[in-house]
PDB file of C-alpha atoms in Angstrom:
ATOM      1  CA  MET A   1      -0.339 -12.798   1.267  1.00 59.00           C
ATOM      2  CA  PRO A   2      -1.771  -9.926   1.564  1.00 60.00           C
ATOM      3  CA  SER A   3      -0.414  -7.581   4.278  1.00 54.00           C
ATOM      4  CA  ILE A   4       2.034  -4.684   5.732  1.00 57.00           C
ATOM      5  CA  GLN A   5       4.127  -7.146   6.344  1.00 50.00           C
ATOM      6  CA  ALA A   6       3.684  -9.844   3.283  1.00 45.00           C
ATOM      7  CA  GLY A   7       4.653  -8.506   2.340  1.00 45.00           C
ATOM      8  CA  MET A   8       9.659   6.505  -8.533  1.00 36.00           C
ATOM      9  CA  PRO A   9      10.378   8.940 -10.857  1.00 39.00           C
ATOM     10  CA  ARG A  10      12.728   7.476 -12.375  1.00 40.00           C
ATOM     11  CA  PRO A  11      15.071  10.558 -14.972  1.00 41.00           C
ATOM     12  CA  ALA A  12      12.691  11.673 -17.874  1.00 42.00           C
ATOM     13  CA  ASP A  13      14.469  10.063 -21.109  1.00 45.00           C
ATOM     14  CA  PRO A  14      13.332   9.935 -24.691  1.00 42.00           C
ATOM     15  CA  THR A  15      12.477   6.101 -24.454  1.00 42.00           C
ATOM     16  CA  PRO A  16       8.060   5.293 -23.993  1.00 44.00           C
ATOM     17  CA  ARG A  17       7.453   4.668 -21.233  1.00 45.00           C
ATOM     18  CA  ASN A  18       5.907   1.061 -20.071  1.00 47.00           C
ATOM     19  CA  PRO A  19       2.368   1.949 -18.859  1.00 43.00           C
ATOM     20  CA  THR A  20       3.542   0.041 -15.738  1.00 42.00           C
ATOM     21  CA  VAL A  21       6.049   2.087 -15.498  1.00 42.00           C
ATOM     22  CA  ASN A  22       3.467   5.243 -15.791  1.00 49.00           C
ATOM     23  CA  SER A  23       1.314   3.916 -13.391  1.00 44.00           C
ATOM     24  CA  THR A  24       4.205   3.283 -10.807  1.00 47.00           C
ATOM     25  CA  ALA A  25       5.890   6.796 -10.891  1.00 52.00           C
ATOM     26  CA  ALA A  26       2.256   8.352 -10.113  1.00 51.00           C
ATOM     27  CA  GLY A  27       1.143   6.070  -6.972  1.00 50.00           C
ATOM     28  CA  HIS A  28       4.610   7.048  -6.116  1.00 56.00           C
ATOM     29  CA  ASP A  29       3.598  10.449  -5.385  1.00 60.00           C
ATOM     30  CA  ALA A  30       0.661   9.027  -4.463  1.00 52.00           C
ATOM     31  CA  HIS A  31       1.457   7.432  -1.925  1.00 52.00           C
ATOM     32  CA  THR A  32       5.001  10.198  -0.797  1.00 58.00           C
ATOM     33  CA  ARG A  33       1.541  13.349  -0.287  1.00 55.00           C
ATOM     34  CA  ALA A  34      -0.560  10.744   1.708  1.00 52.00           C
ATOM     35  CA  ARG A  35       2.490  10.618   4.145  1.00 53.00           C
ATOM     36  CA  LYS A  36       3.886  13.058   3.980  1.00 52.00           C
ATOM     37  CA  ALA A  37       0.377  14.282   5.952  1.00 48.00           C
ATOM     38  CA  VAL A  38      -0.554  10.921   7.474  1.00 45.00           C
ATOM     39  CA  GLU A  39       3.072  12.134   9.390  1.00 47.00           C
ATOM     40  CA  SER A  40       2.177  15.758  10.120  1.00 46.00           C
ATOM     41  CA  VAL A  41      -1.822  15.298  11.426  1.00 39.00           C
ATOM     42  CA  SER A  42      -1.117  11.927  12.913  1.00 40.00           C
ATOM     43  CA  ARG A  43      -0.325  13.534  16.357  1.00 40.00           C
ATOM     44  CA  SER A  44      -2.940  15.963  16.478  1.00 36.00           C
ATOM     45  CA  THR A  45      -6.001  13.408  14.794  1.00 37.00           C
ATOM     46  CA  VAL A  46      -5.417   9.986  16.770  1.00 39.00           C
ATOM     47  CA  GLY A  47      -6.843  11.779  20.088  1.00 39.00           C
ATOM     48  CA  ALA A  48      -9.428  13.164  18.062  1.00 38.00           C
ATOM     49  CA  ALA A  49     -11.642  11.295  15.593  1.00 48.00           C
ATOM     50  CA  GLY A  50      -9.454   7.972  15.651  1.00 70.00           C
ATOM     51  CA  VAL A  51      -8.868   8.637  12.423  1.00 83.00           C
ATOM     52  CA  LEU A  52      -5.898   7.030  12.119  1.00 87.00           C
ATOM     53  CA  ARG A  53      -3.131   5.114  15.142  1.00 92.00           C
ATOM     54  CA  VAL A  54       0.140   4.949  14.850  1.00 94.00           C
ATOM     55  CA  VAL A  55       1.389   0.846  15.497  1.00 93.00           C
ATOM     56  CA  HIS A  56       4.634   0.372  17.015  1.00 93.00           C
ATOM     57  CA  GLY A  57       7.169  -2.536  16.215  1.00 90.00           C
ATOM     58  CA  ALA A  58       6.946  -4.637  13.554  1.00 87.00           C
ATOM     59  CA  GLU A  59       5.316  -7.665  15.880  1.00 88.00           C
ATOM     60  CA  ARG A  60       2.095  -5.096  16.671  1.00 91.00           C
ATOM     61  CA  ILE A  61       2.218  -4.509  12.793  1.00 91.00           C
ATOM     62  CA  GLY A  62       1.471  -8.244  11.840  1.00 89.00           C
ATOM     63  CA  SER A  63      -0.683  -8.449  15.047  1.00 91.00           C
ATOM     64  CA  THR A  64      -2.694  -5.607  14.007  1.00 93.00           C
ATOM     65  CA  ALA A  65      -2.931  -7.194   9.802  1.00 92.00           C
ATOM     66  CA  HIS A  66      -3.291 -10.537  10.915  1.00 92.00           C
ATOM     67  CA  ARG A  67      -6.695  -9.157  12.764  1.00 93.00           C
ATOM     68  CA  LEU A  68      -7.915  -6.476  10.069  1.00 94.00           C
ATOM     69  CA  GLN A  69      -7.948 -10.004   7.625  1.00 94.00           C
ATOM     70  CA  ARG A  70      -9.388 -11.933   9.731  1.00 94.00           C
ATOM     71  CA  GLY A  71     -12.763  -9.639  10.607  1.00 95.00           C
ATOM     72  CA  ALA A  72     -12.219  -8.420   6.472  1.00 96.00           C
ATOM     73  CA  SER A  73     -15.875  -9.597   5.197  1.00 95.00           C
ATOM     74  CA  SER A  74     -15.881  -9.030   0.884  1.00 96.00           C
ATOM     75  CA  LEU A  75     -12.256  -7.841  -0.529  1.00 97.00           C
ATOM     76  CA  VAL A  76      -9.338  -7.559   0.945  1.00 97.00           C
ATOM     77  CA  ARG A  77      -6.556  -5.448  -1.801  1.00 97.00           C
ATOM     78  CA  GLY A  78      -2.851  -6.578  -0.606  1.00 96.00           C
ATOM     79  CA  VAL A  79       0.435  -5.387  -1.813  1.00 95.00           C
ATOM     80  CA  VAL A  80       3.969  -6.999  -0.939  1.00 91.00           C
ATOM     81  CA  LYS A  81       7.247  -6.639  -0.894  1.00 87.00           C
ATOM     82  CA  PRO A  82      10.028  -6.261   1.925  1.00 78.00           C
ATOM     83  CA  PRO A  83      10.588  -5.415   4.264  1.00 72.00           C
ATOM     84  CA  TYR A  84       8.352  -7.441   6.652  1.00 68.00           C
ATOM     85  CA  ALA A  85       6.491  -6.902  10.199  1.00 63.00           C
ATOM     86  CA  ALA A  86       7.040 -10.481  13.412  1.00 53.00           C
ATOM     87  CA  THR A  87       3.701 -12.265  12.111  1.00 56.00           C
ATOM     88  CA  GLU A  88       2.394 -15.333  11.973  1.00 58.00           C
ATOM     89  CA  PRO A  89       2.062 -17.218   8.415  1.00 64.00           C
ATOM     90  CA  LEU A  90      -1.243 -15.590   7.375  1.00 74.00           C
ATOM     91  CA  ASP A  91      -1.287 -17.885   3.961  1.00 83.00           C
ATOM     92  CA  THR A  92      -3.136 -20.062   6.587  1.00 87.00           C
ATOM     93  CA  LEU A  93      -6.244 -17.024   7.280  1.00 91.00           C
ATOM     94  CA  GLU A  94      -6.588 -16.383   3.249  1.00 93.00           C
ATOM     95  CA  CYS A  95      -7.134 -19.706   2.487  1.00 93.00           C
ATOM     96  CA  HIS A  96     -10.197 -19.488   5.523  1.00 94.00           C
ATOM     97  CA  LYS A  97     -11.311 -16.225   3.775  1.00 95.00           C
ATOM     98  CA  LEU A  98     -11.686 -17.035   0.507  1.00 95.00           C
ATOM     99  CA  ALA A  99     -14.089 -20.069   1.716  1.00 94.00           C
ATOM    100  CA  GLU A 100     -16.010 -18.008   2.914  1.00 95.00           C
ATOM    101  CA  GLY A 101     -16.089 -15.589  -0.194  1.00 96.00           C
ATOM    102  CA  VAL A 102     -13.496 -13.031   0.537  1.00 97.00           C
ATOM    103  CA  GLU A 103     -12.092 -11.598  -2.768  1.00 97.00           C
ATOM    104  CA  TYR A 104      -8.312 -12.068  -2.633  1.00 97.00           C
ATOM    105  CA  ARG A 105      -6.750  -9.084  -4.699  1.00 97.00           C
ATOM    106  CA  VAL A 106      -2.981  -9.159  -4.073  1.00 95.00           C
ATOM    107  CA  LEU A 107      -0.086  -6.734  -6.479  1.00 94.00           C
ATOM    108  CA  TYR A 108       3.168  -8.421  -5.996  1.00 89.00           C
ATOM    109  CA  ASP A 109       6.500  -5.928  -5.516  1.00 86.00           C
ATOM    110  CA  ARG A 110       8.933  -7.778  -8.096  1.00 78.00           C
ATOM    111  CA  ALA A 111      11.446  -7.744  -4.528  1.00 76.00           C
ATOM    112  CA  ALA A 112       9.069 -10.668  -3.309  1.00 81.00           C
ATOM    113  CA  LEU A 113       8.520 -12.646  -5.826  1.00 75.00           C
ATOM    114  CA  ALA A 114      12.315 -12.936  -6.022  1.00 69.00           C
ATOM    115  CA  ARG A 115      11.668 -15.206  -2.944  1.00 68.00           C
ATOM    116  CA  PRO A 116      11.298 -19.244  -3.009  1.00 64.00           C
ATOM    117  CA  PRO A 117       8.562 -19.238  -0.016  1.00 73.00           C
ATOM    118  CA  GLN A 118       7.388 -15.466  -1.560  1.00 77.00           C
ATOM    119  CA  LEU A 119       6.280 -17.707  -4.620  1.00 76.00           C
ATOM    120  CA  ASP A 120       6.131 -20.721  -3.175  1.00 77.00           C
ATOM    121  CA  THR A 121       2.870 -19.721  -0.705  1.00 83.00           C
ATOM    122  CA  THR A 122       1.662 -16.831  -4.337  1.00 86.00           C
ATOM    123  CA  THR A 123       0.801 -19.461  -6.089  1.00 83.00           C
ATOM    124  CA  ARG A 124      -0.725 -21.891  -3.534  1.00 86.00           C
ATOM    125  CA  MET A 125      -3.076 -19.260  -2.819  1.00 91.00           C
ATOM    126  CA  MET A 126      -3.459 -18.844  -6.094  1.00 91.00           C
ATOM    127  CA  GLN A 127      -5.111 -21.860  -6.641  1.00 90.00           C
ATOM    128  CA  ARG A 128      -6.671 -20.731  -3.703  1.00 92.00           C
ATOM    129  CA  GLY A 129      -8.091 -17.361  -5.589  1.00 93.00           C
ATOM    130  CA  GLU A 130      -6.367 -15.308  -5.061  1.00 95.00           C
ATOM    131  CA  GLN A 131      -6.183 -13.174  -7.526  1.00 94.00           C
ATOM    132  CA  ALA A 132      -1.980 -12.102  -7.583  1.00 91.00           C
ATOM    133  CA  ARG A 133      -0.701  -9.417 -10.074  1.00 89.00           C
ATOM    134  CA  VAL A 134       2.902  -8.320 -10.347  1.00 83.00           C
ATOM    135  CA  VAL A 135       5.341  -4.748 -11.222  1.00 82.00           C
ATOM    136  CA  GLN A 136       8.518  -4.242 -11.070  1.00 75.00           C
ATOM    137  CA  PHE A 137       8.829  -1.420  -8.253  1.00 81.00           C
ATOM    138  CA  ALA A 138       5.648  -0.593  -5.451  1.00 87.00           C
ATOM    139  CA  PRO A 139       5.878   2.571  -4.544  1.00 88.00           C
ATOM    140  CA  THR A 140       4.948   1.321  -0.282  1.00 89.00           C
ATOM    141  CA  LYS A 141       3.370  -1.717   0.507  1.00 91.00           C
ATOM    142  CA  LEU A 142      -0.378  -1.576   1.576  1.00 94.00           C
ATOM    143  CA  LEU A 143      -3.376  -3.967   3.581  1.00 96.00           C
ATOM    144  CA  ILE A 144      -6.965  -2.222   2.018  1.00 97.00           C
ATOM    145  CA  VAL A 145      -9.722  -3.878   4.041  1.00 97.00           C
ATOM    146  CA  ASP A 146     -13.698  -3.683   2.893  1.00 95.00           C
ATOM    147  CA  ASP A 147     -12.490  -0.613   1.702  1.00 94.00           C
ATOM    148  CA  GLU A 148     -13.141   0.152   5.875  1.00 94.00           C
ATOM    149  CA  PHE A 149     -10.045   0.291   6.740  1.00 96.00           C
ATOM    150  CA  GLY A 150      -5.923   0.802   5.006  1.00 96.00           C
ATOM    151  CA  LEU A 151      -2.648  -0.138   7.072  1.00 95.00           C
ATOM    152  CA  LEU A 152       0.553   2.054   5.954  1.00 92.00           C
ATOM    153  CA  PRO A 153       4.426   1.728   6.529  1.00 91.00           C
ATOM    154  CA  LEU A 154       5.410   5.092   7.865  1.00 90.00           C
ATOM    155  CA  THR A 155       9.050   3.367   9.178  1.00 89.00           C
ATOM    156  CA  ALA A 156      11.192   0.935   8.344  1.00 84.00           C
ATOM    157  CA  GLY A 157      14.816  -0.333   9.432  1.00 80.00           C
ATOM    158  CA  PRO A 158      16.675  -2.546   7.057  1.00 74.00           C
ATOM    159  CA  ASP A 159      14.735  -5.973   8.241  1.00 76.00           C
ATOM    160  CA  GLU A 160      11.482  -4.571   9.282  1.00 81.00           C
ATOM    161  CA  LEU A 161       8.662  -2.380   9.869  1.00 85.00           C
ATOM    162  CA  GLU A 162       9.752  -0.035  12.769  1.00 89.00           C
ATOM    163  CA  SER A 163       6.000   1.412  12.503  1.00 93.00           C
ATOM    164  CA  ALA A 164       2.112   2.163  11.399  1.00 93.00           C
ATOM    165  CA  VAL A 165      -0.487   3.459  10.197  1.00 94.00           C
ATOM    166  CA  LEU A 166      -3.880   3.016  10.524  1.00 95.00           C
ATOM    167  CA  LEU A 167      -6.591   4.249   9.183  1.00 93.00           C
ATOM    168  CA  ARG A 168     -10.073   4.429   8.947  1.00 91.00           C
ATOM    169  CA  ASP A 169     -13.045   5.165   6.460  1.00 86.00           C
ATOM    170  CA  SER A 170     -12.570   8.619   5.363  1.00 88.00           C
ATOM    171  CA  ALA A 171     -10.279  11.142   2.717  1.00 91.00           C
ATOM    172  CA  MET A 172      -7.070   9.808   2.588  1.00 90.00           C
ATOM    173  CA  LEU A 173      -8.272   5.889   2.715  1.00 94.00           C
ATOM    174  CA  THR A 174     -10.138   6.107  -0.599  1.00 94.00           C
ATOM    175  CA  ALA A 175      -6.966   8.702  -1.809  1.00 93.00           C
ATOM    176  CA  LEU A 176      -5.107   5.271  -0.763  1.00 93.00           C
ATOM    177  CA  ILE A 177      -7.841   3.080  -2.700  1.00 95.00           C
ATOM    178  CA  ARG A 178      -7.095   5.036  -5.613  1.00 94.00           C
ATOM    179  CA  VAL A 179      -3.464   4.915  -5.370  1.00 93.00           C
ATOM    180  CA  PHE A 180      -3.655   0.916  -5.055  1.00 95.00           C
ATOM    181  CA  ASP A 181      -5.972   0.746  -8.203  1.00 94.00           C
ATOM    182  CA  ASP A 182      -3.766   2.839  -9.993  1.00 91.00           C
ATOM    183  CA  LEU A 183      -1.453   0.404  -9.755  1.00 90.00           C
ATOM    184  CA  TRP A 184      -3.552  -2.670  -9.531  1.00 92.00           C
ATOM    185  CA  ARG A 185      -5.106  -2.489 -13.832  1.00 87.00           C
ATOM    186  CA  PRO A 186      -1.515  -1.901 -15.446  1.00 81.00           C
ATOM    187  CA  ALA A 187      -0.335  -4.231 -13.855  1.00 83.00           C
ATOM    188  CA  ALA A 188       0.316  -8.162 -15.291  1.00 76.00           C
ATOM    189  CA  PRO A 189      -2.028 -10.741 -14.138  1.00 79.00           C
ATOM    190  CA  LEU A 190       0.299 -13.243 -12.212  1.00 75.00           C
ATOM    191  CA  ARG A 191      -0.378 -17.063 -14.095  1.00 63.00           C
ATOM    192  CA  GLU A 192      -1.250 -20.335 -11.817  1.00 55.00           C
ATOM    193  CA  SER A 193       0.129 -22.518 -14.473  1.00 46.00           C
ATOM    194  CA  VAL A 194       3.191 -19.426 -14.987  1.00 46.00           C
ATOM    195  CA  ALA A 195       3.924 -19.358 -11.756  1.00 49.00           C
ATOM    196  CA  SER A 196       4.213 -23.231 -10.784  1.00 48.00           C
ATOM    197  CA  ALA A 197       5.725 -25.025 -14.352  1.00 46.00           C
ATOM    198  CA  GLU A 198      10.204 -24.467 -14.927  1.00 50.00           C
ATOM    199  CA  PRO A 199      10.939 -24.171 -18.402  1.00 52.00           C
ATOM    200  CA  ASP A 200      14.555 -26.142 -19.047  1.00 62.00           C
ATOM    201  CA  VAL A 201      17.573 -24.100 -18.365  1.00 72.00           C
ATOM    202  CA  PRO A 202      18.505 -21.342 -20.612  1.00 75.00           C
ATOM    203  CA  THR A 203      21.552 -20.429 -22.622  1.00 78.00           C
ATOM    204  CA  ASP A 204      24.107 -17.879 -21.974  1.00 77.00           C
ATOM    205  CA  GLU A 205      22.708 -16.214 -24.686  1.00 80.00           C
ATOM    206  CA  GLU A 206      19.976 -16.059 -23.664  1.00 81.00           C
ATOM    207  CA  ARG A 207      20.105 -15.231 -20.127  1.00 81.00           C
ATOM    208  CA  TRP A 208      21.867 -12.146 -21.702  1.00 83.00           C
ATOM    209  CA  ILE A 209      19.781 -11.033 -23.989  1.00 85.00           C
ATOM    210  CA  LEU A 210      17.035 -11.777 -20.642  1.00 82.00           C
ATOM    211  CA  SER A 211      19.285  -9.572 -19.067  1.00 81.00           C
ATOM    212  CA  LEU A 212      18.740  -6.772 -21.626  1.00 82.00           C
ATOM    213  CA  LEU A 213      15.048  -6.793 -21.326  1.00 80.00           C
ATOM    214  CA  ALA A 214      15.486  -5.572 -18.328  1.00 76.00           C
ATOM    215  CA  SER A 215      17.660  -3.548 -18.320  1.00 75.00           C
ATOM    216  CA  GLY A 216      14.312  -1.964 -20.598  1.00 78.00           C
ATOM    217  CA  ALA A 217      16.895  -2.402 -24.209  1.00 81.00           C
ATOM    218  CA  THR A 218      14.725  -2.410 -27.385  1.00 85.00           C
ATOM    219  CA  ASP A 219      14.971  -5.527 -29.852  1.00 85.00           C
ATOM    220  CA  ASP A 220      17.051  -3.011 -32.122  1.00 87.00           C
ATOM    221  CA  ALA A 221      20.150  -2.104 -28.983  1.00 86.00           C
ATOM    222  CA  ILE A 222      19.870  -6.185 -28.576  1.00 86.00           C
ATOM    223  CA  GLY A 223      20.501  -6.435 -31.768  1.00 84.00           C
ATOM    224  CA  ARG A 224      23.052  -4.384 -31.985  1.00 84.00           C
ATOM    225  CA  LEU A 225      25.192  -5.606 -29.082  1.00 82.00           C
ATOM    226  CA  MET A 226      24.505  -9.661 -30.035  1.00 81.00           C
ATOM    227  CA  GLY A 227      25.456  -9.146 -33.808  1.00 82.00           C
ATOM    228  CA  PHE A 228      22.137  -9.711 -34.666  1.00 83.00           C
ATOM    229  CA  SER A 229      19.590  -7.964 -37.540  1.00 87.00           C
ATOM    230  CA  SER A 230      16.707  -6.571 -35.995  1.00 84.00           C
ATOM    231  CA  ARG A 231      14.167  -8.206 -36.888  1.00 86.00           C
ATOM    232  CA  THR A 232      15.970 -11.529 -35.438  1.00 87.00           C
ATOM    233  CA  ALA A 233      16.230  -9.970 -31.554  1.00 86.00           C
ATOM    234  CA  HIS A 234      12.900  -9.123 -32.179  1.00 87.00           C
ATOM    235  CA  ARG A 235      11.919 -12.455 -32.903  1.00 85.00           C
ATOM    236  CA  ARG A 236      14.093 -14.485 -30.789  1.00 85.00           C
ATOM    237  CA  VAL A 237      12.860 -12.394 -27.849  1.00 86.00           C
ATOM    238  CA  ARG A 238       9.722 -12.925 -28.975  1.00 83.00           C
ATOM    239  CA  GLU A 239      10.555 -16.791 -28.901  1.00 81.00           C
ATOM    240  CA  LEU A 240      11.649 -16.444 -25.549  1.00 82.00           C
ATOM    241  CA  VAL A 241       8.233 -14.827 -24.234  1.00 80.00           C
ATOM    242  CA  ALA A 242       6.421 -17.205 -25.303  1.00 75.00           C
ATOM    243  CA  ARG A 243       9.153 -19.922 -23.264  1.00 74.00           C
ATOM    244  CA  LEU A 244       8.288 -18.612 -20.191  1.00 77.00           C
ATOM    245  CA  GLY A 245       5.013 -18.981 -20.532  1.00 71.00           C
ATOM    246  CA  VAL A 246       4.085 -14.634 -20.556  1.00 74.00           C
ATOM    247  CA  GLU A 247       2.901 -12.087 -22.619  1.00 73.00           C
ATOM    248  CA  THR A 248       4.778  -9.677 -22.288  1.00 79.00           C
ATOM    249  CA  ARG A 249       8.537  -8.445 -22.344  1.00 80.00           C
ATOM    250  CA  PHE A 250       8.400  -7.296 -18.802  1.00 79.00           C
ATOM    251  CA  GLN A 251       7.168 -10.789 -17.697  1.00 78.00           C
ATOM    252  CA  ALA A 252       8.898 -12.119 -19.100  1.00 80.00           C
ATOM    253  CA  GLY A 253      11.339  -9.808 -16.671  1.00 77.00           C
ATOM    254  CA  VAL A 254       9.515 -10.672 -13.759  1.00 77.00           C
ATOM    255  CA  ARG A 255       9.187 -14.971 -15.004  1.00 77.00           C
ATOM    256  CA  ALA A 256      12.932 -15.144 -14.953  1.00 79.00           C
ATOM    257  CA  VAL A 257      13.854 -13.337 -11.731  1.00 77.00           C
ATOM    258  CA  GLN A 258      12.042 -16.152 -10.062  1.00 74.00           C
ATOM    259  CA  LEU A 259      13.198 -19.317 -11.760  1.00 76.00           C
ATOM    260  CA  GLY A 260      16.773 -17.383 -11.135  1.00 75.00           C
ATOM    261  CA  TRP A 261      18.047 -17.357 -14.457  1.00 77.00           C
ATOM    262  CA  LEU A 262      18.394 -13.391 -13.330  1.00 71.00           C
TER     263      LEU A 262
END
């Protein structure tokens, strides 16, 4: 569910970077700048121009997310990752909005899809028209409605959100929209058939290869560690990617986590 409730940079090394990781790092930098700006001006701005409003408490944050989506008329963008806010389930509301013609673009953090209830909900929403993509690490949860309102976390405890900022149409909201779009473009599409299909249980060898893939190992490194030639390692990786019904090595790692293989 795209809501504030539903839900950076890594050390440099000589290995070529996955574009998703680079985009995530850039998104993290932009989010950090935006968050610092929000925290520094929120108290003085809320009462004056009404561009910003700080919402305190998980229940109030969840209610605000629900109210914003209820008023959506064209497009809802969401980044889903833990921790969460206390609110009623939003899948029924999203179903109604999708039926009304509202477009949903939802970016899922890998950790969110590792939770079975969320994966089931995502599959149902995709069947009704939700556009879903996944990244290995999203820098923040986020909700943007009709390019007019945004909801962004400020502080969070270990299990739930503590405060968030509600943004109205402004330069800061425009910056957050760009952050979302920069994360969305290179993210891996999550297809309904991939989300719902469950291949057979993997062998111990396949689990080991997948764990190496998840750690970012190259085919050459996998071959050395597994006792394969580089060519054999490349073939085994391609076979695993095909078996999981995905298109990239990154998607294979995400799918393996979804299935509980890792």
